[in-house]
Coordinates of C-alpha atoms in Angstrom, one line a residue:
M515 CA 19.8 -72.8 24.5
V516 CA 16.2 -72.5 25.7
I517 CA 17.5 -72.5 29.3
V518 CA 20.0 -69.9 28.7
F519 CA 17.4 -67.7 27.1
L520 CA 15.0 -68.1 29.7
V521 CA 17.8 -67.2 32.2
L522 CA 18.4 -64.2 30.3
V523 CA 14.9 -63.1 29.9
L524 CA 14.4 -63.3 33.8
A525 CA 17.6 -61.6 34.5
V526 CA 16.4 -58.6 32.4
F527 CA 13.0 -58.7 33.7
G528 CA 14.5 -58.6 37.4
G529 CA 16.7 -55.8 36.5
L530 CA 13.9 -53.7 35.2
L531 CA 11.7 -54.7 38.3
W532 CA 14.6 -53.6 40.6
Y533 CA 14.9 -50.4 38.8
V534 CA 11.2 -49.6 39.1
W535 CA 11.2 -50.6 42.9
R536 CA 14.1 -48.4 43.5
R537 CA 12.8 -45.4 42.0
L538 CA 9.2 -45.7 43.3
V539 CA 9.8 -47.3 46.7
R540 CA 13.5 -47.1 48.1
D541 CA 14.1 -43.4 46.7
T542 CA 10.8 -42.1 48.0
T543 CA 11.2 -43.3 51.6
A544 CA 13.4 -41.8 54.0
G545 CA 14.5 -45.2 55.3
P546 CA 13.2 -48.6 56.5
G547 CA 9.6 -48.6 57.8
V548 CA 6.2 -49.4 57.1
S549 CA 6.0 -47.7 53.8
R550 CA 9.0 -49.4 52.3
R551 CA 7.9 -52.7 53.6
V552 CA 4.5 -52.3 52.0
G553 CA 6.0 -51.1 48.9
T554 CA 8.4 -53.9 48.6
V555 CA 5.6 -56.5 49.3
A556 CA 3.6 -55.1 46.3
F557 CA 6.5 -55.3 44.0
V558 CA 7.0 -59.0 45.0
A559 CA 3.2 -59.9 44.9
G560 CA 2.6 -58.4 41.4
P561 CA 5.0 -60.3 39.3
L562 CA 4.1 -63.4 41.1
L563 CA 0.4 -62.8 40.3
M564 CA 1.2 -62.2 36.8
F565 CA 3.2 -65.4 36.2
A566 CA 0.5 -67.2 38.0
A567 CA -2.4 -65.8 35.7
I568 CA -0.4 -66.8 32.6
T569 CA 0.4 -70.3 33.7
S570 CA -3.1 -71.0 35.1
E571 CA -4.5 -70.1 31.7
R572 CA -2.0 -72.2 29.6
T573 CA -2.2 -75.2 32.2
G574 CA -6.1 -75.3 32.2
A575 CA -6.1 -74.6 36.1
P576 CA -9.6 -74.5 37.6
F577 CA -11.5 -71.6 35.9
W578 CA -12.4 -69.8 39.3
L579 CA -8.7 -69.8 40.0
Q580 CA -8.1 -68.2 36.6
Q581 CA -10.5 -65.6 37.1
V582 CA -9.1 -64.8 40.6
L583 CA -5.6 -64.3 39.2
A584 CA -6.4 -62.8 35.9
W585 CA -7.5 -59.3 36.9
P586 CA -4.6 -58.3 39.3
G587 CA -2.0 -60.4 37.4
F588 CA -2.7 -59.0 34.0
L589 CA -3.3 -55.5 35.1
W590 CA 0.0 -55.6 36.8
M591 CA 1.6 -56.7 33.3
A592 CA 0.2 -53.5 32.0
L593 CA 0.9 -51.3 34.9
S594 CA 4.4 -52.3 35.1
L595 CA 5.2 -51.5 31.6
Y596 CA 4.0 -47.8 31.9
L597 CA 5.4 -47.5 35.3
L598 CA 8.8 -48.3 33.5
L599 CA 8.2 -45.9 30.7
A600 CA 7.2 -43.0 33.0
L601 CA 10.1 -43.5 35.2
L602 CA 12.4 -43.5 32.2
V603 CA 10.9 -40.1 31.3
G604 CA 11.5 -39.1 34.7
E605 CA 15.2 -39.6 34.7
V606 CA 15.3 -36.6 32.1
V607 CA 13.3 -34.5 34.4
R608 CA 15.0 -35.5 37.7
P609 CA 18.5 -33.6 37.4
L610 CA 16.6 -30.5 36.1
L611 CA 14.4 -30.4 39.2
L612 CA 17.5 -30.7 41.4
R613 CA 19.2 -27.7 39.7
V614 CA 16.1 -25.7 40.0
L615 CA 15.9 -26.4 43.7
E616 CA 19.6 -25.9 44.4
R617 CA 19.4 -22.4 42.5
R618 CA 16.4 -21.3 44.4
Q619 CA 17.5 -22.5 47.9
A620 CA 21.4 -22.0 47.8
P621 CA 22.4 -20.5 51.2
T622 CA 23.7 -16.9 51.2
A623 CA 25.9 -15.6 54.0
E624 CA 25.1 -12.3 55.8
V625 CA 27.2 -9.8 54.2
P626 CA 28.0 -6.3 55.6
E627 CA 26.7 -3.4 53.7
V628 CA 29.6 -1.6 52.1
R629 CA 29.4 2.1 51.9
E630 CA 31.8 4.6 50.1
A631 CA 33.9 6.3 52.6
E632 CA 33.5 9.9 53.0
P633 CA 36.3 12.4 53.7
I634 CA 36.7 13.6 57.4
P635 CA 36.8 17.2 57.7
A636 CA 39.8 18.7 59.5
G637 CA 39.3 19.0 63.4
A638 CA 36.3 16.9 63.2
P639 CA 36.0 14.2 65.9
T640 CA 36.9 10.4 65.1
R641 CA 34.7 7.6 65.4
E642 CA 36.0 6.7 68.6
A643 CA 35.1 10.0 69.9
E644 CA 31.5 10.1 68.6
Q645 CA 29.0 10.3 71.3
P646 CA 26.0 8.1 71.4
S647 CA 22.8 9.6 69.9
E648 CA 19.8 10.6 72.0
T649 CA 17.9 7.5 70.6
T650 CA 20.7 5.2 71.7
R651 CA 21.0 6.8 75.3
A652 CA 17.3 6.5 75.8
S653 CA 17.3 2.8 74.8
E654 CA 20.3 2.2 77.0
A655 CA 18.5 3.9 79.9
T656 CA 15.4 1.7 79.7
R657 CA 17.1 -1.6 79.3
P658 CA 17.1 -3.5 82.7
A659 CA 20.5 -3.8 84.4
G660 CA 22.5 -6.8 83.2
A661 CA 20.3 -7.3 80.3
E662 CA 22.1 -8.0 76.9
P663 CA 21.4 -5.9 73.7
D664 CA 18.7 -7.3 71.5
S665 CA 20.5 -9.6 69.2
G666 CA 17.4 -10.2 67.0
A667 CA 17.3 -6.5 66.0
E668 CA 18.4 -5.5 62.7
Q669 CA 21.9 -4.1 63.0
P670 CA 22.8 -1.1 60.7
G671 CA 24.9 -2.1 57.8
T672 CA 23.8 -5.7 57.4
V673 CA 21.5 -7.5 54.8
P674 CA 19.4 -10.4 56.3
V675 CA 18.9 -13.5 54.1
P676 CA 16.4 -16.3 55.1
A677 CA 18.1 -19.9 55.6
P678 CA 17.4 -22.5 52.8
A679 CA 14.3 -24.5 53.2
L680 CA 15.8 -28.1 52.1
A681 CA 19.2 -29.5 52.7
G682 CA 21.0 -31.7 50.1
P683 CA 19.4 -35.0 51.0
S684 CA 15.9 -33.5 51.5
R685 CA 16.0 -32.1 48.1
R686 CA 16.8 -35.6 46.6
L687 CA 13.9 -37.2 48.6
F688 CA 11.6 -34.4 47.5
V689 CA 12.5 -34.9 43.9
S690 CA 12.1 -38.6 44.0
R691 CA 8.7 -38.2 45.4
V692 CA 7.7 -35.8 42.9
V693 CA 8.9 -37.9 39.9
G694 CA 7.6 -41.1 41.4
G695 CA 4.2 -39.6 42.1
A696 CA 3.9 -38.3 38.6
A697 CA 5.0 -41.5 37.1
A698 CA 2.6 -43.5 39.2
A699 CA -0.3 -41.2 38.4
A700 CA 0.6 -41.3 34.5
A701 CA 0.7 -45.0 34.6
V702 CA -2.4 -45.8 36.5
G703 CA -4.2 -43.1 34.4
T704 CA -3.1 -44.8 31.2
V705 CA -3.9 -48.3 32.1
G706 CA -7.2 -47.1 33.6
Y707 CA -8.2 -45.3 30.4
G708 CA -7.2 -48.3 28.1
T709 CA -9.0 -50.7 30.4
Y710 CA -12.2 -48.6 30.2
G711 CA -11.9 -48.5 26.4
V712 CA -11.8 -52.3 26.0
L713 CA -14.7 -52.9 28.6
S714 CA -16.8 -50.3 26.8
G715 CA -16.8 -52.5 23.6
P716 CA -15.3 -52.0 20.2
E717 CA -16.0 -49.1 17.8
V718 CA -17.1 -49.6 14.2
K719 CA -15.0 -48.9 11.4
R720 CA -16.0 -48.7 7.8
V721 CA -13.8 -49.4 4.8
T722 CA -14.6 -49.4 1.1
V723 CA -12.8 -52.1 -1.0
P724 CA -12.8 -52.0 -4.6
L725 CA -12.6 -55.4 -6.3
A726 CA -11.9 -55.6 -10.0
K727 CA -13.7 -58.8 -10.5
L728 CA -16.7 -58.1 -8.5
P729 CA -19.8 -57.8 -10.6
R730 CA -22.1 -54.8 -10.4
S731 CA -24.8 -56.8 -8.6
A732 CA -22.5 -57.1 -5.5
H733 CA -21.7 -53.5 -5.4
G734 CA -22.0 -52.4 -1.8
Y735 CA -21.9 -55.8 -0.2
R736 CA -21.3 -55.5 3.5
I737 CA -18.9 -57.9 5.4
A738 CA -18.7 -57.4 9.1
V739 CA -15.2 -58.6 10.2
V740 CA -14.5 -59.2 13.8
S741 CA -11.4 -61.0 15.1
D742 CA -9.6 -61.5 18.5
I743 CA -12.6 -61.4 20.8
H744 CA -10.7 -63.4 23.3
L745 CA -13.3 -64.6 25.7
G746 CA -11.7 -66.0 28.7
P747 CA -11.4 -65.4 32.6
V748 CA -11.5 -61.6 32.1
L749 CA -13.8 -60.9 29.1
G750 CA -16.9 -63.0 29.5
R751 CA -20.4 -63.3 28.3
G752 CA -21.2 -59.6 28.9
F753 CA -18.6 -58.7 26.6
A754 CA -19.6 -61.2 24.1
Q755 CA -23.0 -59.7 24.1
K756 CA -21.6 -56.1 23.4
V757 CA -19.8 -57.4 20.3
V758 CA -22.7 -59.4 19.0
D759 CA -25.0 -56.2 19.4
T760 CA -22.6 -54.1 17.7
I761 CA -22.1 -56.5 14.8
N762 CA -26.1 -56.9 14.4
S763 CA -26.4 -52.9 14.6
T764 CA -24.5 -52.8 11.2
Q765 CA -26.9 -54.9 9.4
P766 CA -24.1 -56.7 7.4
D767 CA -24.8 -59.2 4.6
L768 CA -22.1 -61.6 5.9
I769 CA -20.2 -61.9 9.3
A770 CA -16.6 -63.0 9.2
V771 CA -15.0 -64.3 12.5
V772 CA -11.4 -64.5 11.9
G773 CA -10.0 -66.3 14.8
D774 CA -8.9 -66.0 18.5
L775 CA -12.4 -66.3 19.7
V776 CA -11.5 -67.8 23.2
D777 CA -8.9 -68.4 25.7
G778 CA -10.2 -71.6 27.3
S779 CA -12.0 -74.7 26.9
V780 CA -15.7 -75.2 25.8
K781 CA -16.4 -76.4 29.2
D782 CA -15.3 -73.2 30.9
L783 CA -16.3 -70.7 28.3
G784 CA -19.3 -72.3 26.6
P785 CA -21.7 -70.3 28.3
A786 CA -19.6 -67.1 27.5
A787 CA -19.8 -67.7 23.9
A788 CA -23.7 -68.5 23.8
P789 CA -24.5 -64.9 22.5
L790 CA -22.9 -65.6 19.2
A791 CA -26.1 -67.7 18.4
Q792 CA -27.8 -64.2 18.2
L793 CA -25.5 -63.1 15.1
R794 CA -27.7 -62.2 12.2
A795 CA -26.8 -61.6 8.5
R796 CA -28.5 -62.1 5.3
H797 CA -25.9 -64.6 4.0
G798 CA -24.9 -66.1 7.5
S799 CA -21.9 -66.0 9.8
F800 CA -18.5 -67.8 9.1
F801 CA -15.6 -68.8 11.3
V802 CA -11.9 -69.7 10.9
T803 CA -9.5 -70.8 13.8
G804 CA -6.8 -68.7 15.2
N805 CA -3.8 -69.6 17.2
H806 CA -5.4 -69.4 20.5
E807 CA -8.2 -71.8 19.5
Y808 CA -5.3 -74.4 19.3
F809 CA -4.3 -73.7 22.9
S810 CA -8.1 -74.2 24.0
G811 CA -9.2 -77.2 22.1
A812 CA -9.7 -76.4 18.4
E813 CA -11.9 -79.4 17.4
E814 CA -14.3 -78.8 20.3
W815 CA -14.6 -75.2 19.5
V816 CA -15.1 -75.7 15.8
A817 CA -18.1 -78.1 16.9
R818 CA -19.5 -75.5 19.4
V819 CA -19.5 -72.6 17.0
R820 CA -21.2 -74.8 14.5
E821 CA -23.9 -75.6 17.1
L822 CA -24.3 -71.7 17.6
G823 CA -25.0 -71.2 13.9
L824 CA -21.7 -70.1 12.5
R825 CA -20.4 -72.0 9.6
P826 CA -16.6 -73.1 10.0
L827 CA -14.4 -72.8 7.0
E828 CA -11.6 -75.6 7.7
N829 CA -9.6 -75.1 4.5
A830 CA -12.7 -74.7 2.6
R831 CA -14.6 -72.6 0.1
T832 CA -18.2 -71.7 -0.5
E833 CA -19.5 -70.1 -3.6
L834 CA -21.8 -67.2 -2.9
A835 CA -23.9 -65.4 -5.7
D836 CA -21.3 -63.0 -6.7
F837 CA -18.0 -64.2 -5.2
D838 CA -16.3 -67.0 -3.6
L839 CA -15.7 -67.0 0.2
A840 CA -12.9 -69.3 1.4
G841 CA -11.3 -70.0 4.8
V842 CA -7.9 -71.6 6.0
N843 CA -6.9 -73.0 9.4
D844 CA -4.4 -71.0 11.4
V845 CA -0.6 -71.8 11.1
A846 CA -0.7 -73.0 14.6
G847 CA -2.8 -75.8 13.7
E848 CA 0.3 -77.5 12.0
E849 CA 1.6 -79.0 15.2
E850 CA -1.6 -80.9 15.4
G851 CA -1.7 -81.9 11.7
Q852 CA -4.5 -79.2 11.1
G853 CA -2.6 -76.4 9.5
P854 CA -3.7 -74.2 6.5
D855 CA -4.2 -75.9 3.1
F856 CA -4.5 -73.3 0.5
A857 CA -4.6 -75.9 -2.4
K858 CA -7.6 -77.7 -0.7
A859 CA -9.4 -74.4 -0.1
L860 CA -8.6 -72.6 -3.4
G861 CA -6.8 -75.0 -5.9
D862 CA -9.9 -75.9 -8.1
R863 CA -11.8 -72.6 -8.2
D864 CA -12.8 -70.3 -11.1
R865 CA -10.2 -67.6 -10.9
A866 CA -12.5 -65.3 -13.1
R867 CA -14.5 -65.1 -9.9
A868 CA -13.7 -62.6 -7.2
C869 CA -12.4 -64.4 -4.0
V870 CA -12.4 -63.3 -0.3
L871 CA -10.3 -65.2 2.0
L872 CA -10.6 -65.5 5.8
A873 CA -7.1 -66.1 7.3
H874 CA -6.3 -65.3 10.9
Q875 CA -2.7 -64.2 10.6
P876 CA -1.6 -61.6 8.2
V877 CA 1.6 -63.6 7.2
Q878 CA -0.7 -65.9 5.3
I879 CA -0.9 -63.3 2.7
H880 CA 1.9 -64.5 0.5
D881 CA 0.1 -67.8 0.0
A882 CA -3.0 -65.8 -0.7
V883 CA -1.3 -63.9 -3.5
D884 CA 0.0 -67.1 -5.1
H885 CA -3.5 -68.4 -5.2
G886 CA -5.0 -65.6 -6.9
V887 CA -7.0 -64.1 -3.9
D888 CA -8.5 -60.7 -4.4
L889 CA -9.0 -59.8 -0.6
Q890 CA -7.8 -61.5 2.6
L891 CA -9.2 -60.6 5.9
S892 CA -7.3 -61.2 8.9
G893 CA -6.6 -60.2 12.7
H894 CA -4.1 -61.4 15.1
T895 CA -2.0 -58.3 15.7
H896 CA -4.4 -56.4 17.9
G897 CA -2.6 -53.3 16.4
G898 CA 0.0 -53.9 18.9
Q899 CA -2.6 -53.4 21.8
L900 CA -0.1 -51.7 24.2
W901 CA 2.1 -49.0 22.9
P902 CA 5.0 -49.3 22.1
G903 CA 4.1 -53.0 21.3
N904 CA 3.0 -51.7 18.0
L905 CA 6.6 -51.2 17.1
V906 CA 7.4 -55.1 17.8
A907 CA 4.2 -56.3 16.2
D908 CA 4.9 -54.3 13.1
L909 CA 8.2 -56.0 12.4
A910 CA 6.6 -59.4 13.0
N911 CA 3.6 -58.9 10.5
P912 CA 3.5 -57.7 6.9
T913 CA 0.6 -55.3 7.9
L914 CA -0.2 -54.2 11.4
A915 CA -3.7 -52.8 10.8
G916 CA -5.6 -51.6 7.9
L917 CA -5.7 -52.2 4.3
E918 CA -2.7 -52.7 2.1
R919 CA -2.0 -54.1 -1.3
Y920 CA 0.3 -56.9 -2.4
G921 CA 0.5 -57.3 -6.0
D922 CA -3.1 -58.0 -7.2
T923 CA -4.3 -59.0 -3.5
Q924 CA -5.4 -56.8 -0.9
L925 CA -5.1 -57.3 2.8
Y926 CA -7.2 -56.0 5.5
V927 CA -6.2 -56.5 9.1
S928 CA -8.5 -55.8 12.0
R929 CA -7.2 -54.6 15.4
G930 CA -9.7 -57.0 17.1
A931 CA -12.5 -56.5 19.3
G932 CA -11.1 -57.7 22.6
A933 CA -7.6 -58.0 24.3
W934 CA -5.2 -60.9 25.4
G935 CA -3.6 -60.6 28.8
P936 CA -4.5 -57.2 30.1
P937 CA -7.9 -56.1 29.1
T938 CA -6.4 -53.0 28.1
R939 CA -5.4 -51.2 24.9
V940 CA -3.3 -48.1 24.5
G941 CA -2.7 -46.5 21.1
A942 CA -4.7 -49.4 19.4
P943 CA -8.5 -49.0 20.0
S944 CA -10.5 -52.2 19.5
D945 CA -12.6 -52.4 16.5
I946 CA -15.3 -54.2 14.4
T947 CA -14.9 -53.4 10.7
V948 CA -17.6 -53.0 8.0
I949 CA -16.0 -53.9 4.8
E950 CA -18.1 -52.6 1.8
L951 CA -17.1 -54.3 -1.4
A952 CA -17.2 -51.9 -4.4
S953 CA -17.5 -53.2 -8.1
K954 CA -15.2 -51.4 -10.6
Q955 CA -17.9 -52.4 -13.2
S956 CA -20.5 -50.0 -11.5

């Protein structure tokens, strides 16, 4: 079944790729030539680079090779998506443009001017008997012997009509180039803007969350929530420094790093993660694993973040002055015997105290509700990252982004600070969220 599924996926992908190539390359070139060959090579190289970038990251290829493949391969992933969407919109515009051109350039034959017949008086000479006018006789007299009359001169009784500018095949080529050019410009502009947004660093969001059990002394307590930084072959040390500087600028009481910190090994990305040692908060920084940590060596990364000054919460809880802070491993750890254990983290706690839980994936909210958690902080979804991916992500997660309530438990989902795959976000800007806890007793 897995092989059949992969064959179907590759068939669909190949069909979509062929459609984009046809509209952007074949239909916009008059015939075989340099332009068509160059376009075809680009449409073959792009998907190969994309699959190579994904494979090299998953198989732990040399890090320099991952970096070489990542930029062109992952950007092609985003670009091909928006080329496809733009060309599908172009299918609606294409027939309208053709119709407009056909109407404006439809050929019109030269039609003799029709005049109303006038009665001929009795005894008047007939047309055959009419003599040429003085002007006509003078013109004939000055024309050289043997010369033909001027055929280009406008003849009386006719209406000249210009010839059409484009024939049928030329119209189709012109429309294909207009639609293809507009689609390419829209796709490149969208991906460029989305990439610039990610590389510029995450924006800060502020959300107030009231908790019924929170004592008055903790009113206004600030938790900086950051998820899905995704340090890797594309986003490196410079990006990590931007994230750290942004978090520190909010002057939080506590920092929560809720998973998917890295896409790679400690050996390759240890230097990129080094700025995390600069995180500053009154009550420290805490970390829980995400699914990507289990692709990258979770045990080594847990040890590494501890060295950087963060406190990992591996199915564990710490009692702060005014509330409990707990964390559980990501569900991806189940394959390694390191999955979430809510009973271990929350089973023996005093439920009269407010509890904040760090859990990477929003789907863990149901276990949080069962264990009387007041607020769960998660990431994982990226808010969909690339529209219309949000439609798919929304179906797979109870909450895509933002704050929602499940019984007596509230769930806040961050869109994340970085990006996986393409360093691009469209319709889901990256964020670092400052959660300000509010006491209902104040």
